[in-house]
Tab-separated table of C-alpha atoms in Angstrom:
chain	number	residue	atom	x	y	z
U	13	UNK	CA	-20.398	13.019	46.353
U	14	UNK	CA	-20.641	16.241	48.390
U	15	UNK	CA	-21.554	16.233	52.077
U	16	UNK	CA	-25.255	15.913	52.843
U	17	UNK	CA	-27.187	18.678	54.544
U	18	UNK	CA	-27.102	16.628	57.761
U	19	UNK	CA	-23.306	16.348	57.570
U	20	UNK	CA	-23.070	20.095	57.009
U	21	UNK	CA	-25.252	20.778	60.042
U	22	UNK	CA	-23.142	18.465	62.231
U	23	UNK	CA	-19.738	19.761	61.162
U	24	UNK	CA	-20.572	23.465	61.084
U	25	UNK	CA	-22.635	23.222	64.265
U	26	UNK	CA	-19.962	21.348	66.203
U	27	UNK	CA	-17.300	23.811	65.080
U	28	UNK	CA	-19.458	26.814	65.948
U	29	UNK	CA	-20.326	25.341	69.358
U	30	UNK	CA	-16.675	24.550	70.097
U	31	UNK	CA	-15.528	28.050	69.149
U	32	UNK	CA	-18.336	29.561	71.222
U	33	UNK	CA	-17.385	27.418	74.214
U	34	UNK	CA	-13.701	28.334	73.929
U	35	UNK	CA	-14.534	32.025	73.624
U	36	UNK	CA	-16.872	31.806	76.609
U	37	UNK	CA	-14.220	30.136	78.782
U	38	UNK	CA	-11.588	32.682	77.743
U	39	UNK	CA	-13.848	35.623	78.544
U	40	UNK	CA	-15.071	34.231	81.867
U	41	UNK	CA	-11.553	33.286	82.985
U	42	UNK	CA	-9.706	36.316	81.716
U	43	UNK	CA	-11.985	39.359	81.577
U	44	UNK	CA	-13.670	40.553	84.775
U	45	UNK	CA	-16.130	42.731	82.868
U	46	UNK	CA	-17.547	39.646	81.099
U	47	UNK	CA	-19.036	38.551	84.434
U	48	UNK	CA	-20.975	41.796	84.817
U	49	UNK	CA	-24.813	41.492	84.762
U	50	UNK	CA	-25.049	37.696	84.929
U	51	UNK	CA	-28.866	37.725	85.178
U	52	UNK	CA	-29.095	39.742	81.967
U	53	UNK	CA	-26.642	37.461	80.176
U	54	UNK	CA	-28.461	34.323	81.305
U	55	UNK	CA	-31.833	35.817	80.399
U	56	UNK	CA	-30.695	36.791	76.926
U	57	UNK	CA	-29.180	33.374	76.295
U	58	UNK	CA	-32.414	31.704	77.455
U	59	UNK	CA	-34.292	33.827	74.912
U	60	UNK	CA	-31.799	32.778	72.213
U	61	UNK	CA	-32.322	29.126	73.156
U	62	UNK	CA	-36.106	29.467	73.032
U	63	UNK	CA	-35.970	31.203	69.659
U	64	UNK	CA	-33.685	28.474	68.312
U	65	UNK	CA	-36.104	25.822	69.528
U	66	UNK	CA	-38.997	27.588	67.825
U	67	UNK	CA	-37.470	29.062	64.651
U	68	UNK	CA	-34.909	26.344	63.869
U	69	UNK	CA	-37.373	23.505	63.238
U	70	UNK	CA	-39.599	25.828	61.208
U	71	UNK	CA	-36.699	26.909	59.035
U	72	UNK	CA	-35.637	23.312	58.408
U	73	UNK	CA	-39.239	22.339	57.693
U	74	UNK	CA	-39.602	25.136	55.123
U	75	UNK	CA	-36.325	24.202	53.431
U	76	UNK	CA	-37.340	20.546	53.192
U	77	UNK	CA	-40.874	21.378	52.022
U	78	UNK	CA	-39.514	23.532	49.207
U	79	UNK	CA	-36.710	21.103	48.241
U	80	UNK	CA	-36.640	19.867	44.690
U	81	UNK	CA	-35.299	16.785	42.972
U	82	UNK	CA	-31.884	17.232	41.389
U	83	UNK	CA	-29.459	15.075	39.457
U	84	UNK	CA	-26.122	13.983	40.843
U	85	UNK	CA	-24.259	16.745	38.998
U	86	UNK	CA	-26.712	19.391	40.240
U	87	UNK	CA	-26.453	18.660	43.940
U	88	UNK	CA	-24.242	21.717	44.483
U	89	UNK	CA	-20.893	22.016	46.110
U	90	UNK	CA	-22.188	20.787	49.436
U	91	UNK	CA	-19.060	22.201	51.014
U	92	UNK	CA	-19.606	23.568	54.507
U	93	UNK	CA	-18.563	27.080	55.368
U	94	UNK	CA	-14.776	26.907	55.547
U	95	UNK	CA	-14.229	25.940	59.160
U	96	UNK	CA	-11.251	28.251	59.580
U	97	UNK	CA	-13.598	31.216	59.034
U	98	UNK	CA	-15.840	30.455	62.019
U	99	UNK	CA	-13.324	31.319	64.781
U	100	UNK	CA	-12.474	34.550	62.976
U	101	UNK	CA	-16.150	35.491	62.614
U	102	UNK	CA	-16.860	34.748	66.273
U	103	UNK	CA	-13.756	36.627	67.435
U	104	UNK	CA	-14.701	39.606	65.261
U	105	UNK	CA	-18.295	39.729	66.492
U	106	UNK	CA	-17.166	39.260	70.085
U	107	UNK	CA	-14.592	42.024	69.756
U	108	UNK	CA	-17.098	44.458	68.254
U	109	UNK	CA	-19.726	43.678	70.911
U	110	UNK	CA	-17.144	43.847	73.694
U	111	UNK	CA	-15.689	47.099	72.430
U	112	UNK	CA	-19.035	48.800	71.919
U	113	UNK	CA	-21.134	47.487	74.786
U	114	UNK	CA	-18.752	45.839	77.239
U	115	UNK	CA	-17.308	42.356	77.549
U	116	UNK	CA	-20.510	40.988	79.046
U	117	UNK	CA	-21.994	41.625	75.588
U	118	UNK	CA	-19.030	39.767	74.111
U	119	UNK	CA	-19.872	36.870	76.429
U	120	UNK	CA	-23.431	36.904	75.090
U	121	UNK	CA	-22.020	36.582	71.567
U	122	UNK	CA	-19.844	33.589	72.424
U	123	UNK	CA	-22.631	31.985	74.461
U	124	UNK	CA	-25.056	32.570	71.593
U	125	UNK	CA	-22.640	30.936	69.148
U	126	UNK	CA	-22.368	27.961	71.475
U	127	UNK	CA	-26.166	27.600	71.553
U	128	UNK	CA	-26.604	28.078	67.802
U	129	UNK	CA	-23.896	25.502	67.111
U	130	UNK	CA	-25.468	22.973	69.463
U	131	UNK	CA	-28.893	23.542	67.902
U	132	UNK	CA	-27.455	22.935	64.437
U	133	UNK	CA	-25.355	19.904	65.327
U	134	UNK	CA	-27.948	18.160	67.489
U	135	UNK	CA	-31.533	19.416	67.145
U	136	UNK	CA	-31.665	20.382	63.485
U	137	UNK	CA	-29.515	17.477	62.313
U	138	UNK	CA	-31.884	15.033	64.043
U	139	UNK	CA	-34.922	16.712	62.478
U	140	UNK	CA	-33.392	16.363	59.027
U	141	UNK	CA	-32.487	12.725	59.749
U	142	UNK	CA	-36.098	11.951	60.681
U	143	UNK	CA	-37.432	13.625	57.542
U	144	UNK	CA	-34.909	11.811	55.349
U	145	UNK	CA	-35.963	8.480	56.796
U	146	UNK	CA	-39.666	9.224	56.489
U	147	UNK	CA	-39.460	10.629	52.947
U	148	UNK	CA	-36.775	8.278	51.602
U	149	UNK	CA	-34.610	11.187	50.465
U	150	UNK	CA	-31.150	12.518	51.205
U	151	UNK	CA	-30.951	16.307	51.194
U	152	UNK	CA	-28.117	18.484	49.922
U	153	UNK	CA	-27.611	22.208	50.071
U	154	UNK	CA	-27.756	23.592	46.551
U	155	UNK	CA	-26.522	26.838	44.985
U	156	UNK	CA	-28.549	29.919	45.849
U	157	UNK	CA	-28.607	29.349	49.609
U	158	UNK	CA	-27.987	32.513	51.611
U	159	UNK	CA	-27.877	33.253	55.318
U	160	UNK	CA	-30.681	35.805	55.268
U	161	UNK	CA	-32.732	34.239	52.455
U	162	UNK	CA	-32.576	30.681	53.719
U	163	UNK	CA	-31.192	27.343	52.720
U	164	UNK	CA	-32.148	25.807	49.404
U	165	UNK	CA	-32.186	22.040	49.365
U	166	UNK	CA	-32.190	19.459	46.624
U	167	UNK	CA	-32.574	15.724	46.929
U	168	UNK	CA	-32.084	12.512	45.065
U	169	UNK	CA	-35.265	10.498	45.451
U	170	UNK	CA	-34.712	7.079	47.026
U	171	UNK	CA	-31.174	7.988	48.103
U	172	UNK	CA	-31.485	7.005	51.756
């Protein structure tokens, strides 16, 4: 059986948060320019956190509301994003931001990844857990899910 949507959120979120934290520590410890404009960096990360708290639950709610029943063979791969890709993505985004706008922008990228990962692994996973319990369903990511178009979920009724 493939990983559930909750398992995906936990694993991907924890990995993203860990990579973001490591990148943040590296930049703060090793690059003086990353400590430039701390008020701006903090302010932008607060905005990211607020948006995550507002948009994240809505996104999960929409995905669950539009979920459909599927058979065992139709659940989808359920495989999380290959975890080895996340550090490379974060490093690439951080490098581009740092090169174009300064390493304080790179710090905002790593800090943002830390916040997004924590939101996934903790907040969104708990929301899905509550819905699964209430609805008596276990949700799985199904084919057709895309970053910009949203997550498509299927479920096996009575699977909790």
